[in-house]
mmCIF file of C-alpha atoms and ligand atoms in Angstrom:
data_model
loop_
_atom_site.group_PDB
_atom_site.id
_atom_site.type_symbol
_atom_site.label_atom_id
_atom_site.label_comp_id
_atom_site.label_asym_id
_atom_site.label_seq_id
_atom_site.Cartn_x
_atom_site.Cartn_y
_atom_site.Cartn_z
ATOM 1 C CA MET A 414 -0.819 20.133 5.020
ATOM 2 C CA ALA A 415 1.062 20.305 1.758
ATOM 3 C CA ASP A 416 -0.482 21.947 -1.266
ATOM 4 C CA LEU A 417 -2.170 19.895 -3.893
ATOM 5 C CA PRO A 418 0.515 18.427 -6.147
ATOM 6 C CA THR A 419 0.562 20.253 -9.460
ATOM 7 C CA ALA A 420 0.593 16.924 -11.296
ATOM 8 C CA ILE A 421 -2.997 16.306 -10.208
ATOM 9 C CA ASN A 422 -5.426 18.201 -12.361
ATOM 10 C CA SER A 423 -8.085 15.550 -12.693
ATOM 11 C CA LEU A 424 -9.341 12.515 -10.849
ATOM 12 C CA GLU A 425 -8.130 10.364 -13.745
ATOM 13 C CA ALA A 426 -4.591 11.527 -13.054
ATOM 14 C CA LEU A 427 -5.094 10.135 -9.565
ATOM 15 C CA GLY A 428 -6.110 6.751 -10.938
ATOM 16 C CA PHE A 429 -9.893 7.217 -11.040
ATOM 17 C CA SER A 430 -11.563 5.091 -13.702
ATOM 18 C CA GLU A 431 -14.922 3.893 -14.965
ATOM 19 C CA PHE A 432 -14.755 0.995 -12.484
ATOM 20 C CA PHE A 433 -15.030 3.495 -9.624
ATOM 21 C CA ARG A 434 -17.285 6.019 -11.367
ATOM 22 C CA ALA A 435 -19.881 3.297 -11.924
ATOM 23 C CA GLN A 436 -20.143 2.863 -8.154
ATOM 24 C CA ILE A 437 -21.327 6.419 -7.560
ATOM 25 C CA ASP A 438 -25.061 5.861 -7.167
ATOM 26 C CA GLU A 439 -28.147 8.106 -6.988
ATOM 27 C CA THR A 440 -27.780 8.673 -3.270
ATOM 28 C CA ALA A 441 -24.212 9.814 -3.671
ATOM 29 C CA HIS A 442 -25.216 12.201 -6.428
ATOM 30 C CA ALA A 443 -28.175 13.506 -4.483
ATOM 31 C CA GLN A 444 -26.093 14.056 -1.367
ATOM 32 C CA GLY A 445 -23.314 15.736 -3.315
ATOM 33 C CA TRP A 446 -20.646 13.369 -2.018
ATOM 34 C CA ILE A 447 -17.318 13.890 -3.714
ATOM 35 C CA PRO A 448 -14.839 11.173 -4.728
ATOM 36 C CA GLY A 449 -11.316 11.220 -3.385
ATOM 37 C CA ARG A 450 -8.397 8.907 -2.810
ATOM 38 C CA ILE A 451 -6.908 7.952 0.544
ATOM 39 C CA ILE A 452 -3.296 9.086 0.583
ATOM 40 C CA ALA A 453 -2.477 8.637 4.267
ATOM 41 C CA GLN A 454 -4.046 7.124 7.323
ATOM 42 C CA HIS A 455 -3.915 8.638 10.779
ATOM 43 C CA ARG A 456 -5.442 7.459 13.980
ATOM 44 C CA GLY A 457 -9.151 7.437 13.199
ATOM 45 C CA GLU A 458 -8.651 10.053 10.488
ATOM 46 C CA TRP A 459 -7.676 9.890 6.864
ATOM 47 C CA ASP A 460 -6.122 12.281 4.350
ATOM 48 C CA VAL A 461 -8.173 12.221 1.187
ATOM 49 C CA LEU A 462 -6.968 13.779 -2.037
ATOM 50 C CA ALA A 463 -9.882 15.133 -4.033
ATOM 51 C CA GLU A 464 -10.025 17.475 -7.015
ATOM 52 C CA SER A 465 -10.271 20.418 -4.657
ATOM 53 C CA GLY A 466 -7.190 19.429 -2.663
ATOM 54 C CA THR A 467 -6.313 17.391 0.419
ATOM 55 C CA ILE A 468 -9.085 16.878 2.946
ATOM 56 C CA ARG A 469 -8.850 15.499 6.482
ATOM 57 C CA ALA A 470 -11.817 13.183 7.040
ATOM 58 C CA VAL A 471 -13.340 10.844 9.614
ATOM 59 C CA LEU A 472 -15.422 7.749 9.033
ATOM 60 C CA ALA A 473 -19.231 8.042 9.117
ATOM 61 C CA GLY A 474 -20.601 6.533 12.339
ATOM 62 C CA ARG A 475 -22.664 4.089 10.339
ATOM 63 C CA LEU A 476 -19.531 2.769 8.580
ATOM 64 C CA TYR A 477 -17.672 2.618 11.854
ATOM 65 C CA ASP A 478 -20.402 0.406 13.343
ATOM 66 C CA GLU A 479 -20.325 -1.814 10.267
ATOM 67 C CA LEU A 480 -16.577 -2.136 10.646
ATOM 68 C CA GLN A 481 -16.911 -3.204 14.278
ATOM 69 C CA ARG A 482 -19.446 -5.880 13.407
ATOM 70 C CA SER A 483 -17.804 -7.142 10.247
ATOM 71 C CA GLU A 484 -16.184 -10.543 9.960
ATOM 72 C CA ARG A 485 -13.833 -9.019 7.430
ATOM 73 C CA PRO A 486 -12.947 -5.587 8.776
ATOM 74 C CA SER A 487 -9.908 -5.369 6.513
ATOM 75 C CA ALA A 488 -12.252 -5.203 3.539
ATOM 76 C CA LEU A 489 -14.116 -2.202 4.997
ATOM 77 C CA GLN A 490 -11.389 -0.240 6.714
ATOM 78 C CA PRO A 491 -10.290 2.557 4.360
ATOM 79 C CA THR A 492 -6.684 1.982 3.364
ATOM 80 C CA VAL A 493 -4.115 3.967 1.442
ATOM 81 C CA GLY A 494 -5.056 3.743 -2.226
ATOM 82 C CA ASP A 495 -8.791 3.380 -1.585
ATOM 83 C CA TRP A 496 -11.360 5.522 -3.354
ATOM 84 C CA VAL A 497 -13.964 6.987 -1.015
ATOM 85 C CA LEU A 498 -16.976 9.281 -1.228
ATOM 86 C CA VAL A 499 -16.797 12.208 1.151
ATOM 87 C CA ALA A 500 -19.572 14.458 2.418
ATOM 88 C CA ARG A 501 -18.751 18.113 2.720
ATOM 89 C CA PRO A 502 -18.691 19.254 6.324
ATOM 90 C CA THR A 503 -21.498 21.116 7.926
ATOM 91 C CA GLU A 504 -20.188 24.176 9.706
ATOM 92 C CA GLY A 505 -17.082 23.621 11.784
ATOM 93 C CA ARG A 506 -17.110 19.873 11.406
ATOM 94 C CA LEU A 507 -14.719 17.538 9.617
ATOM 95 C CA HIS A 508 -15.415 15.974 6.255
ATOM 96 C CA VAL A 509 -17.010 12.544 6.575
ATOM 97 C CA ILE A 510 -16.201 9.408 4.582
ATOM 98 C CA GLU A 511 -19.652 8.091 3.649
ATOM 99 C CA LYS A 512 -18.625 5.218 1.440
ATOM 100 C CA THR A 513 -15.539 3.225 0.517
ATOM 101 C CA LEU A 514 -15.779 2.154 -3.092
ATOM 102 C CA GLN A 515 -15.210 -1.466 -3.926
ATOM 103 C CA ARG A 516 -11.547 -2.176 -4.566
ATOM 104 C CA ARG A 517 -10.311 -3.110 -7.993
ATOM 105 C CA THR A 518 -7.221 -4.767 -6.489
ATOM 106 C CA HIS A 519 -5.716 -5.181 -3.058
ATOM 107 C CA LEU A 520 -2.606 -6.498 -1.397
ATOM 108 C CA GLU A 521 -3.474 -8.256 1.792
ATOM 109 C CA ARG A 522 -1.502 -10.264 4.271
ATOM 110 C CA GLY A 523 -2.517 -12.740 6.923
ATOM 111 C CA ALA A 524 -2.494 -12.483 10.658
ATOM 112 C CA ALA A 525 0.443 -10.767 12.246
ATOM 113 C CA GLY A 526 0.857 -9.215 15.635
ATOM 114 C CA ARG A 527 -1.547 -9.479 18.480
ATOM 115 C CA ARG A 528 -4.791 -8.740 16.745
ATOM 116 C CA ARG A 529 -4.495 -11.732 14.424
ATOM 117 C CA GLU A 530 -6.424 -9.902 11.758
ATOM 118 C CA PRO A 531 -5.693 -9.994 8.054
ATOM 119 C CA GLN A 532 -4.584 -6.584 6.893
ATOM 120 C CA THR A 533 -4.968 -4.763 3.639
ATOM 121 C CA ILE A 534 -1.595 -3.259 2.952
ATOM 122 C CA VAL A 535 -2.537 -1.186 -0.091
ATOM 123 C CA ALA A 536 -5.663 -0.875 -2.220
ATOM 124 C CA ASN A 537 -6.170 -0.314 -5.930
ATOM 125 C CA VAL A 538 -2.607 -0.751 -7.066
ATOM 126 C CA ASP A 539 -1.992 -1.664 -10.689
ATOM 127 C CA VAL A 540 1.396 -3.097 -9.980
ATOM 128 C CA VAL A 541 3.418 -4.080 -6.927
ATOM 129 C CA VAL A 542 7.171 -3.710 -7.081
ATOM 130 C CA ILE A 543 8.739 -6.488 -5.018
ATOM 131 C CA LEU A 544 12.058 -4.947 -4.109
ATOM 132 C CA CYS A 545 15.052 -7.065 -3.085
ATOM 133 C CA ALA A 546 18.703 -6.124 -2.641
ATOM 134 C CA LEU A 547 21.366 -7.909 -4.660
ATOM 135 C CA PRO A 548 24.212 -9.337 -2.579
ATOM 136 C CA PRO A 549 27.584 -7.559 -2.674
ATOM 137 C CA PRO A 550 30.496 -9.596 -4.059
ATOM 138 C CA GLY A 551 31.928 -12.127 -1.641
ATOM 139 C CA ALA A 552 28.757 -12.162 0.438
ATOM 140 C CA GLN A 553 28.419 -15.326 2.461
ATOM 141 C CA ASP A 554 25.800 -17.729 1.239
ATOM 142 C CA SER A 555 23.547 -16.889 4.149
ATOM 143 C CA VAL A 556 23.676 -13.189 3.274
ATOM 144 C CA ALA A 557 23.143 -13.876 -0.400
ATOM 145 C CA HIS A 558 20.178 -16.059 0.478
ATOM 146 C CA ARG A 559 18.668 -13.372 2.655
ATOM 147 C CA SER A 560 19.127 -10.841 -0.145
ATOM 148 C CA ILE A 561 17.462 -12.762 -2.936
ATOM 149 C CA ASN A 562 15.234 -15.427 -1.512
ATOM 150 C CA PRO A 563 13.088 -17.040 -4.222
ATOM 151 C CA ARG A 564 10.700 -18.466 -1.619
ATOM 152 C CA ARG A 565 10.050 -15.042 -0.178
ATOM 153 C CA ILE A 566 9.587 -13.571 -3.654
ATOM 154 C CA GLU A 567 7.156 -16.380 -4.452
ATOM 155 C CA ARG A 568 5.134 -15.590 -1.341
ATOM 156 C CA TYR A 569 4.776 -11.964 -2.438
ATOM 157 C CA LEU A 570 3.990 -12.937 -6.035
ATOM 158 C CA SER A 571 1.237 -15.199 -4.790
ATOM 159 C CA ALA A 572 -0.356 -12.536 -2.588
ATOM 160 C CA VAL A 573 -0.128 -9.887 -5.308
ATOM 161 C CA ALA A 574 -1.702 -12.180 -7.909
ATOM 162 C CA GLN A 575 -4.409 -13.094 -5.405
ATOM 163 C CA GLY A 576 -5.332 -9.441 -5.003
ATOM 164 C CA GLY A 577 -5.516 -8.928 -8.756
ATOM 165 C CA ALA A 578 -2.469 -6.709 -9.341
ATOM 166 C CA ASP A 579 0.634 -7.276 -11.473
ATOM 167 C CA SER A 580 4.116 -7.738 -10.055
ATOM 168 C CA ILE A 581 7.522 -6.439 -10.998
ATOM 169 C CA ILE A 582 10.509 -8.032 -9.281
ATOM 170 C CA GLY A 583 13.060 -5.277 -8.672
ATOM 171 C CA LEU A 584 16.645 -6.251 -7.830
ATOM 172 C CA ASN A 585 18.207 -3.162 -6.295
ATOM 173 C CA LYS A 586 21.837 -2.294 -5.506
ATOM 174 C CA ALA A 587 22.963 -3.654 -8.879
ATOM 175 C CA ASP A 588 25.952 -1.296 -8.598
ATOM 176 C CA LEU A 589 27.336 -3.543 -5.847
ATOM 177 C CA CYS A 590 26.814 -6.842 -7.619
ATOM 178 C CA PRO A 591 28.939 -7.815 -10.641
ATOM 179 C CA ASN A 592 26.717 -10.806 -11.471
ATOM 180 C CA ALA A 593 23.429 -8.903 -11.190
ATOM 181 C CA GLU A 594 22.342 -9.818 -14.700
ATOM 182 C CA GLU A 595 23.088 -13.471 -14.117
ATOM 183 C CA ILE A 596 20.901 -13.536 -10.995
ATOM 184 C CA ALA A 597 18.178 -11.638 -12.856
ATOM 185 C CA ALA A 598 18.257 -14.154 -15.695
ATOM 186 C CA GLU A 599 17.831 -17.052 -13.256
ATOM 187 C CA LEU A 600 14.848 -15.368 -11.632
ATOM 188 C CA ARG A 601 13.335 -14.526 -15.000
ATOM 189 C CA GLU A 602 13.444 -18.160 -15.906
ATOM 190 C CA ARG A 603 11.997 -19.239 -12.593
ATOM 191 C CA PHE A 604 9.235 -16.638 -12.422
ATOM 192 C CA ALA A 605 8.353 -16.146 -16.100
ATOM 193 C CA PRO A 606 6.356 -14.225 -17.279
ATOM 194 C CA GLN A 607 6.895 -11.860 -14.315
ATOM 195 C CA PRO A 608 9.261 -9.024 -15.231
ATOM 196 C CA VAL A 609 12.570 -8.921 -13.347
ATOM 197 C CA VAL A 610 14.569 -5.677 -13.498
ATOM 198 C CA THR A 611 17.963 -4.779 -12.051
ATOM 199 C CA LEU A 612 18.075 -1.360 -10.425
ATOM 200 C CA SER A 613 20.362 1.069 -8.700
ATOM 201 C CA THR A 614 19.580 4.315 -6.962
ATOM 202 C CA LYS A 615 23.281 5.165 -6.907
ATOM 203 C CA ILE A 616 24.017 5.448 -10.600
ATOM 204 C CA PRO A 617 22.429 7.866 -13.111
ATOM 205 C CA GLY A 618 19.626 6.191 -15.017
ATOM 206 C CA GLY A 619 19.785 3.251 -12.608
ATOM 207 C CA LEU A 620 16.007 3.205 -12.166
ATOM 208 C CA GLN A 621 15.219 3.446 -15.861
ATOM 209 C CA PRO A 622 14.196 -0.236 -16.167
ATOM 210 C CA LEU A 623 11.506 0.397 -13.570
ATOM 211 C CA GLU A 624 10.462 3.882 -14.737
ATOM 212 C CA GLY A 625 9.983 2.493 -18.228
ATOM 213 C CA ARG A 626 7.274 0.201 -16.859
ATOM 214 C CA LEU A 627 5.303 2.777 -14.864
ATOM 215 C CA SER A 628 3.091 5.135 -16.821
ATOM 216 C CA ALA A 629 1.385 8.339 -15.689
ATOM 217 C CA GLY A 630 -1.806 7.676 -13.732
ATOM 218 C CA CYS A 631 -0.776 4.138 -12.802
ATOM 219 C CA THR A 632 -0.550 3.197 -9.142
ATOM 220 C CA ALA A 633 2.483 1.261 -7.968
ATOM 221 C CA GLY A 634 3.020 -0.210 -4.513
ATOM 222 C CA LEU A 635 6.501 -0.849 -3.194
ATOM 223 C CA VAL A 636 7.138 -3.758 -0.820
ATOM 224 C CA GLY A 637 10.227 -5.449 0.566
ATOM 225 C CA LEU A 638 12.298 -5.960 3.674
ATOM 226 C CA SER A 639 13.735 -2.884 5.296
ATOM 227 C CA GLY A 640 17.176 -1.948 4.039
ATOM 228 C CA VAL A 641 16.583 -3.035 0.448
ATOM 229 C CA GLY A 642 16.305 0.596 -0.665
ATOM 230 C CA LYS A 643 12.578 1.353 -0.778
ATOM 231 C CA SER A 644 12.926 4.923 0.525
ATOM 232 C CA SER A 645 15.850 5.555 -1.810
ATOM 233 C CA VAL A 646 13.790 4.362 -4.766
ATOM 234 C CA VAL A 647 10.798 6.499 -3.751
ATOM 235 C CA ASN A 648 12.972 9.579 -3.326
ATOM 236 C CA ALA A 649 14.701 9.039 -6.635
ATOM 237 C CA LEU A 650 11.403 8.554 -8.472
ATOM 238 C CA LEU A 651 9.859 11.585 -6.831
ATOM 239 C CA GLY A 652 12.623 13.739 -8.285
ATOM 240 C CA ARG A 653 13.736 17.119 -7.133
ATOM 241 C CA THR A 654 10.357 18.771 -6.957
ATOM 242 C CA LEU A 655 9.269 16.270 -4.360
ATOM 243 C CA GLN A 656 5.571 16.619 -3.666
ATOM 244 C CA ARG A 657 4.560 14.897 -0.523
ATOM 245 C CA THR A 658 0.838 14.495 -0.674
ATOM 246 C CA SER A 659 0.323 14.990 3.031
ATOM 247 C CA ALA A 660 2.230 16.119 6.054
ATOM 248 C CA ALA A 661 3.797 12.789 6.860
ATOM 249 C CA ARG A 662 5.296 13.329 10.243
ATOM 250 C CA GLU A 663 2.652 15.671 11.420
ATOM 251 C CA GLN A 664 1.702 15.667 15.079
ATOM 252 C CA ASP A 665 -1.724 15.959 16.587
ATOM 253 C CA ALA A 666 -2.698 18.310 19.374
ATOM 254 C CA ARG A 667 -1.099 16.096 22.006
ATOM 255 C CA GLY A 668 2.185 15.954 20.136
ATOM 256 C CA ARG A 669 1.768 12.385 19.002
ATOM 257 C CA HIS A 670 2.925 11.328 15.581
ATOM 258 C CA THR A 671 -0.251 10.547 13.798
ATOM 259 C CA THR A 672 0.684 9.109 10.456
ATOM 260 C CA THR A 673 1.383 5.486 9.730
ATOM 261 C CA HIS A 674 4.175 4.760 7.336
ATOM 262 C CA ARG A 675 2.183 4.050 4.254
ATOM 263 C CA GLU A 676 1.696 6.977 2.003
ATOM 264 C CA LEU A 677 0.735 7.766 -1.564
ATOM 265 C CA PHE A 678 3.095 10.037 -3.472
ATOM 266 C CA VAL A 679 2.871 11.510 -6.934
ATOM 267 C CA THR A 680 6.091 11.354 -8.936
ATOM 268 C CA GLU A 681 7.209 13.962 -11.432
ATOM 269 C CA ALA A 682 6.169 11.584 -14.187
ATOM 270 C CA GLY A 683 2.644 11.380 -12.733
ATOM 271 C CA VAL A 684 2.999 7.875 -11.303
ATOM 272 C CA LEU A 685 1.146 7.247 -8.031
ATOM 273 C CA LEU A 686 3.547 5.554 -5.703
ATOM 274 C CA ILE A 687 2.631 3.900 -2.414
ATOM 275 C CA ASP A 688 5.472 3.187 -0.041
ATOM 276 C CA THR A 689 5.047 0.531 2.663
ATOM 277 C CA PRO A 690 7.223 -0.112 5.680
ATOM 278 C CA GLY A 691 9.566 -3.097 5.694
ATOM 279 C CA MET A 692 7.598 -6.141 6.685
ATOM 280 C CA ARG A 693 9.301 -8.799 8.752
ATOM 281 C CA GLU A 694 6.500 -11.223 8.293
ATOM 282 C CA PHE A 695 4.301 -11.758 5.313
ATOM 283 C CA ALA A 696 1.735 -14.488 5.827
ATOM 284 C CA LEU A 697 -0.928 -15.221 3.252
ATOM 285 C CA SER A 698 -4.350 -13.840 4.023
ATOM 286 C CA PRO A 699 -7.096 -16.280 5.030
ATOM 287 C CA ASN A 700 -9.531 -13.927 3.266
ATOM 288 C CA ASP A 701 -8.140 -15.194 0.013
ATOM 289 C CA ASP A 702 -10.095 -18.123 -1.317
ATOM 290 C CA GLU A 703 -7.438 -19.664 -3.464
ATOM 291 C CA LEU A 704 -3.727 -19.432 -3.729
ATOM 292 C CA GLY A 705 -2.715 -16.902 -6.379
ATOM 293 C CA GLY A 706 0.276 -16.895 -8.699
ATOM 294 C CA PHE A 707 0.518 -20.636 -9.250
ATOM 295 C CA GLU A 708 -1.458 -21.028 -12.466
ATOM 296 C CA ASP A 709 1.303 -23.250 -13.874
ATOM 297 C CA VAL A 710 0.866 -25.780 -11.054
ATOM 298 C CA MET A 711 -2.902 -25.415 -10.790
ATOM 299 C CA THR A 712 -3.465 -26.128 -14.468
ATOM 300 C CA HIS A 713 -2.019 -29.573 -13.881
ATOM 301 C CA ALA A 714 -3.608 -30.004 -10.435
ATOM 302 C CA ALA A 715 -7.030 -29.661 -12.066
ATOM 303 C CA HIS A 716 -6.411 -33.050 -13.682
ATOM 304 C CA CYS A 717 -5.484 -34.980 -10.530
ATOM 305 C CA ARG A 718 -7.707 -37.999 -9.886
ATOM 306 C CA PHE A 719 -8.684 -36.784 -6.420
ATOM 307 C CA ARG A 720 -10.155 -33.366 -6.027
ATOM 308 C CA ASP A 721 -8.395 -32.898 -2.695
ATOM 309 C CA CYS A 722 -5.099 -34.312 -3.980
ATOM 310 C CA ARG A 723 -2.172 -32.930 -2.008
ATOM 311 C CA HIS A 724 0.299 -33.975 -4.711
ATOM 312 C CA ARG A 725 2.285 -36.011 -2.246
ATOM 313 C CA GLY A 726 2.351 -39.330 -4.034
ATOM 314 C CA GLU A 727 -1.391 -39.980 -4.404
ATOM 315 C CA PRO A 728 -2.327 -42.234 -7.327
ATOM 316 C CA GLY A 729 -3.341 -40.415 -10.485
ATOM 317 C CA CYS A 730 -1.585 -37.208 -9.476
ATOM 318 C CA ALA A 731 -1.256 -35.018 -12.581
ATOM 319 C CA VAL A 732 1.214 -32.730 -10.835
ATOM 320 C CA ALA A 733 3.618 -35.620 -10.194
ATOM 321 C CA GLU A 734 3.197 -36.611 -13.836
ATOM 322 C CA ALA A 735 4.030 -33.056 -14.952
ATOM 323 C CA ILE A 736 7.214 -33.180 -12.882
ATOM 324 C CA ARG A 737 8.144 -36.515 -14.499
ATOM 325 C CA GLN A 738 7.635 -34.975 -17.927
ATOM 326 C CA GLY A 739 9.764 -31.950 -17.023
ATOM 327 C CA LEU A 740 6.818 -29.524 -17.291
ATOM 328 C CA LEU A 741 7.149 -28.445 -13.658
ATOM 329 C CA THR A 742 10.098 -28.479 -11.278
ATOM 330 C CA GLU A 743 9.937 -30.273 -7.938
ATOM 331 C CA ASP A 744 11.090 -27.051 -6.284
ATOM 332 C CA ARG A 745 8.221 -25.066 -7.715
ATOM 333 C CA VAL A 746 5.692 -27.692 -6.618
ATOM 334 C CA GLN A 747 7.201 -27.729 -3.156
ATOM 335 C CA SER A 748 6.626 -23.960 -2.872
ATOM 336 C CA TYR A 749 3.078 -24.451 -4.038
ATOM 337 C CA ARG A 750 2.394 -27.208 -1.497
ATOM 338 C CA GLN A 751 3.883 -25.187 1.321
ATOM 339 C CA LEU A 752 1.903 -22.040 0.583
ATOM 340 C CA ALA A 753 -1.309 -23.928 -0.190
ATOM 341 C CA GLU A 754 -1.079 -25.771 3.122
ATOM 342 C CA GLU A 755 -0.319 -22.559 4.973
ATOM 343 C CA LEU A 756 -3.393 -20.941 3.472
ATOM 344 C CA THR A 757 -5.595 -23.893 4.440
ATOM 345 C CA GLN A 758 -4.219 -23.775 7.965
ATOM 346 C CA GLN A 759 -4.855 -20.039 8.247
ATOM 347 C CA LYS A 760 -8.412 -20.501 7.059
ATOM 348 C CA THR A 761 -9.083 -23.363 9.458
ATOM 349 C CA SER A 762 -7.733 -21.440 12.435
ATOM 350 C CA ARG A 763 -9.742 -18.417 11.472
ATOM 351 C CA ALA A 764 -12.921 -20.437 11.054
ATOM 352 C CA ARG A 765 -12.385 -21.892 14.528
ATOM 353 C CA GLY A 766 -11.609 -18.456 15.859
ATOM 354 C CA GLY A 767 -8.372 -19.810 17.264
ATOM 355 C CA PRO A 768 -4.932 -18.315 17.031
ATOM 356 C CA VAL A 769 -3.263 -18.431 13.667
ATOM 357 C CA ARG A 770 0.130 -20.045 13.666
ATOM 358 C CA ALA A 771 2.769 -17.672 12.421
ATOM 359 C CA HIS A 772 4.609 -19.192 9.489
ATOM 360 C CA SER A 773 7.920 -17.911 10.664
ATOM 361 C CA LYS A 774 9.670 -19.150 13.778
ATOM 362 C CA THR A 775 11.436 -15.855 14.274
ATOM 363 C CA ALA A 776 8.152 -14.026 14.238
ATOM 364 C CA LYS A 777 6.851 -16.307 16.954
ATOM 365 C CA ARG A 778 9.838 -15.965 19.186
ATOM 366 C CA ARG A 779 10.296 -12.260 18.942
ATOM 367 C CA PRO A 780 8.367 -10.416 21.647
ATOM 368 C CA ALA A 781 6.098 -7.605 20.528
ATOM 369 C CA PRO A 782 8.109 -4.392 20.369
ATOM 370 C CA LYS A 783 7.556 -2.091 23.298
ATOM 371 C CA ARG A 784 6.107 1.224 22.346
ATOM 372 C CA SER A 785 6.084 4.388 24.298
ATOM 373 C CA LYS A 786 2.671 5.414 25.488
ATOM 374 C CA GLY A 787 0.745 7.455 23.009
ATOM 375 C CA THR A 788 2.639 6.295 19.945
ATOM 376 C CA PRO A 789 0.161 4.703 17.597
ATOM 377 C CA ARG A 790 1.051 1.228 16.521
ATOM 378 C CA ASP A 791 1.778 1.140 12.828
ATOM 379 C CA PRO A 792 -0.820 -1.306 11.620
ATOM 380 C CA ILE A 793 1.610 -3.037 9.321
ATOM 381 C CA ASP A 794 5.003 -2.960 10.931
HETATM 382 P P1 GDP B 377 14.515 0.906 2.967
HETATM 383 O O1 GDP B 377 14.658 0.504 4.397
HETATM 384 O O2 GDP B 377 14.054 -0.240 2.134
HETATM 385 O O3 GDP B 377 13.676 2.121 2.774
HETATM 386 O O4 GDP B 377 16.016 1.222 2.444
HETATM 387 P P2 GDP B 377 16.751 2.627 2.297
HETATM 388 O O5 GDP B 377 16.265 3.373 1.104
HETATM 389 O O6 GDP B 377 16.733 3.332 3.599
HETATM 390 O O7 GDP B 377 18.239 2.124 1.959
HETATM 391 C C1 GDP B 377 19.004 1.324 2.854
HETATM 392 C C2 GDP B 377 20.493 1.539 2.548
HETATM 393 O O8 GDP B 377 20.805 1.055 1.243
HETATM 394 C C3 GDP B 377 20.895 3.006 2.544
HETATM 395 O O9 GDP B 377 22.169 3.112 3.144
HETATM 396 C C4 GDP B 377 20.941 3.370 1.072
HETATM 397 O O10 GDP B 377 21.852 4.422 0.820
HETATM 398 C C5 GDP B 377 21.421 2.080 0.463
HETATM 399 N N1 GDP B 377 20.972 1.935 -0.937
HETATM 400 C C6 GDP B 377 19.733 2.132 -1.450
HETATM 401 N N2 GDP B 377 19.714 1.888 -2.782
HETATM 402 C C7 GDP B 377 20.984 1.527 -3.110
HETATM 403 C C8 GDP B 377 21.594 1.149 -4.349
HETATM 404 O O11 GDP B 377 20.981 1.082 -5.426
HETATM 405 N N3 GDP B 377 22.927 0.849 -4.293
HETATM 406 C C9 GDP B 377 23.652 0.889 -3.136
HETATM 407 N N4 GDP B 377 24.927 0.581 -3.179
HETATM 408 N N5 GDP B 377 23.092 1.230 -1.957
HETATM 409 C C10 GDP B 377 21.773 1.555 -1.941
HETATM 410 ZN ZN1 ZN B 378 -2.098 -34.236 -7.432
#
């Protein structure tokens, strides 16, 4: 296991705050449980960074039972970014996670894969960087659309807002795209007040617009399709004195790779960075009560005559009126309708215990990837 990064000399530097401190109760004090942050997840084991260094820990049996019985296991399963309380080991045993502190924010996605369970992708992030790649010049429309897809960005923005974090839209590979600023300006207009920054990992200072928005002690998650440059951005932000916070590709006794691909890193500037694997599918989570990130539409929707107005031509629809007055665009409302209906559908299926319909046709058609025996399935690939 790697040494404790030198940047971490207090829990605050790791993102600990009063919100979490207030959750340490009498029992925890009496038992001498210590707070730490999950920096990597293995199969049934977690790497926890505490003031004393990195600890390998297992879940207390009591919590494991709770997890098995829970209707919302994703809310209880410790995830990268979570704060936990750990009991020191009695002789020769592993440290034990006794409590997962309530999350301040989360990024969750809906059912994917066979288990049809919502998944928490990262916990306690202040900001999520939604990374896209700008299209190279002369890219066909289809390629350009795949690169910067406002509907996909909107889906992420909604999920991030739902979980209580801020978003930054990062347009990478600006070095390849002569009209990068033009595209950025369009997105700024569409997604205001969300910040949109153009980035490049290939030119000096190319990440400055992002670095300028991430301060020491803040936790940033990085999401986006594979190939957009997430690893390149992480490596560039980590700088030369790269401090991996755990042994990422470590193997267990049977030679299996044990780490999933989410991991918390500490950059030279003291920013806590959580990388996530490229996600093919990003459905909204049925755990979320309401659609996030559409305050503009919802403000108007609150004034519709019918409480369950679907804004599809019902009489007295305030959303339709707002479109007529030029306060909302039809396109924006269409996104809202689509995501709102998807969320309702997810919730209904979940309530019935039935299968959740994947929102993407490609996701439905593609067979589950075959994995060699003994390779743990990355919970979010
Ligand atoms: P990830 O799958 O999102 O982690 O993407 P990678 O970091 O592996 O990058 C995918 C490819 O894009 C690699 O060949 C990188 O060298 C390239 N790449 C990453 N950032 C940039 C950039 O800013 N400009 C250009 N031109 N290429 C980039
Ligand atoms: Zn309406």
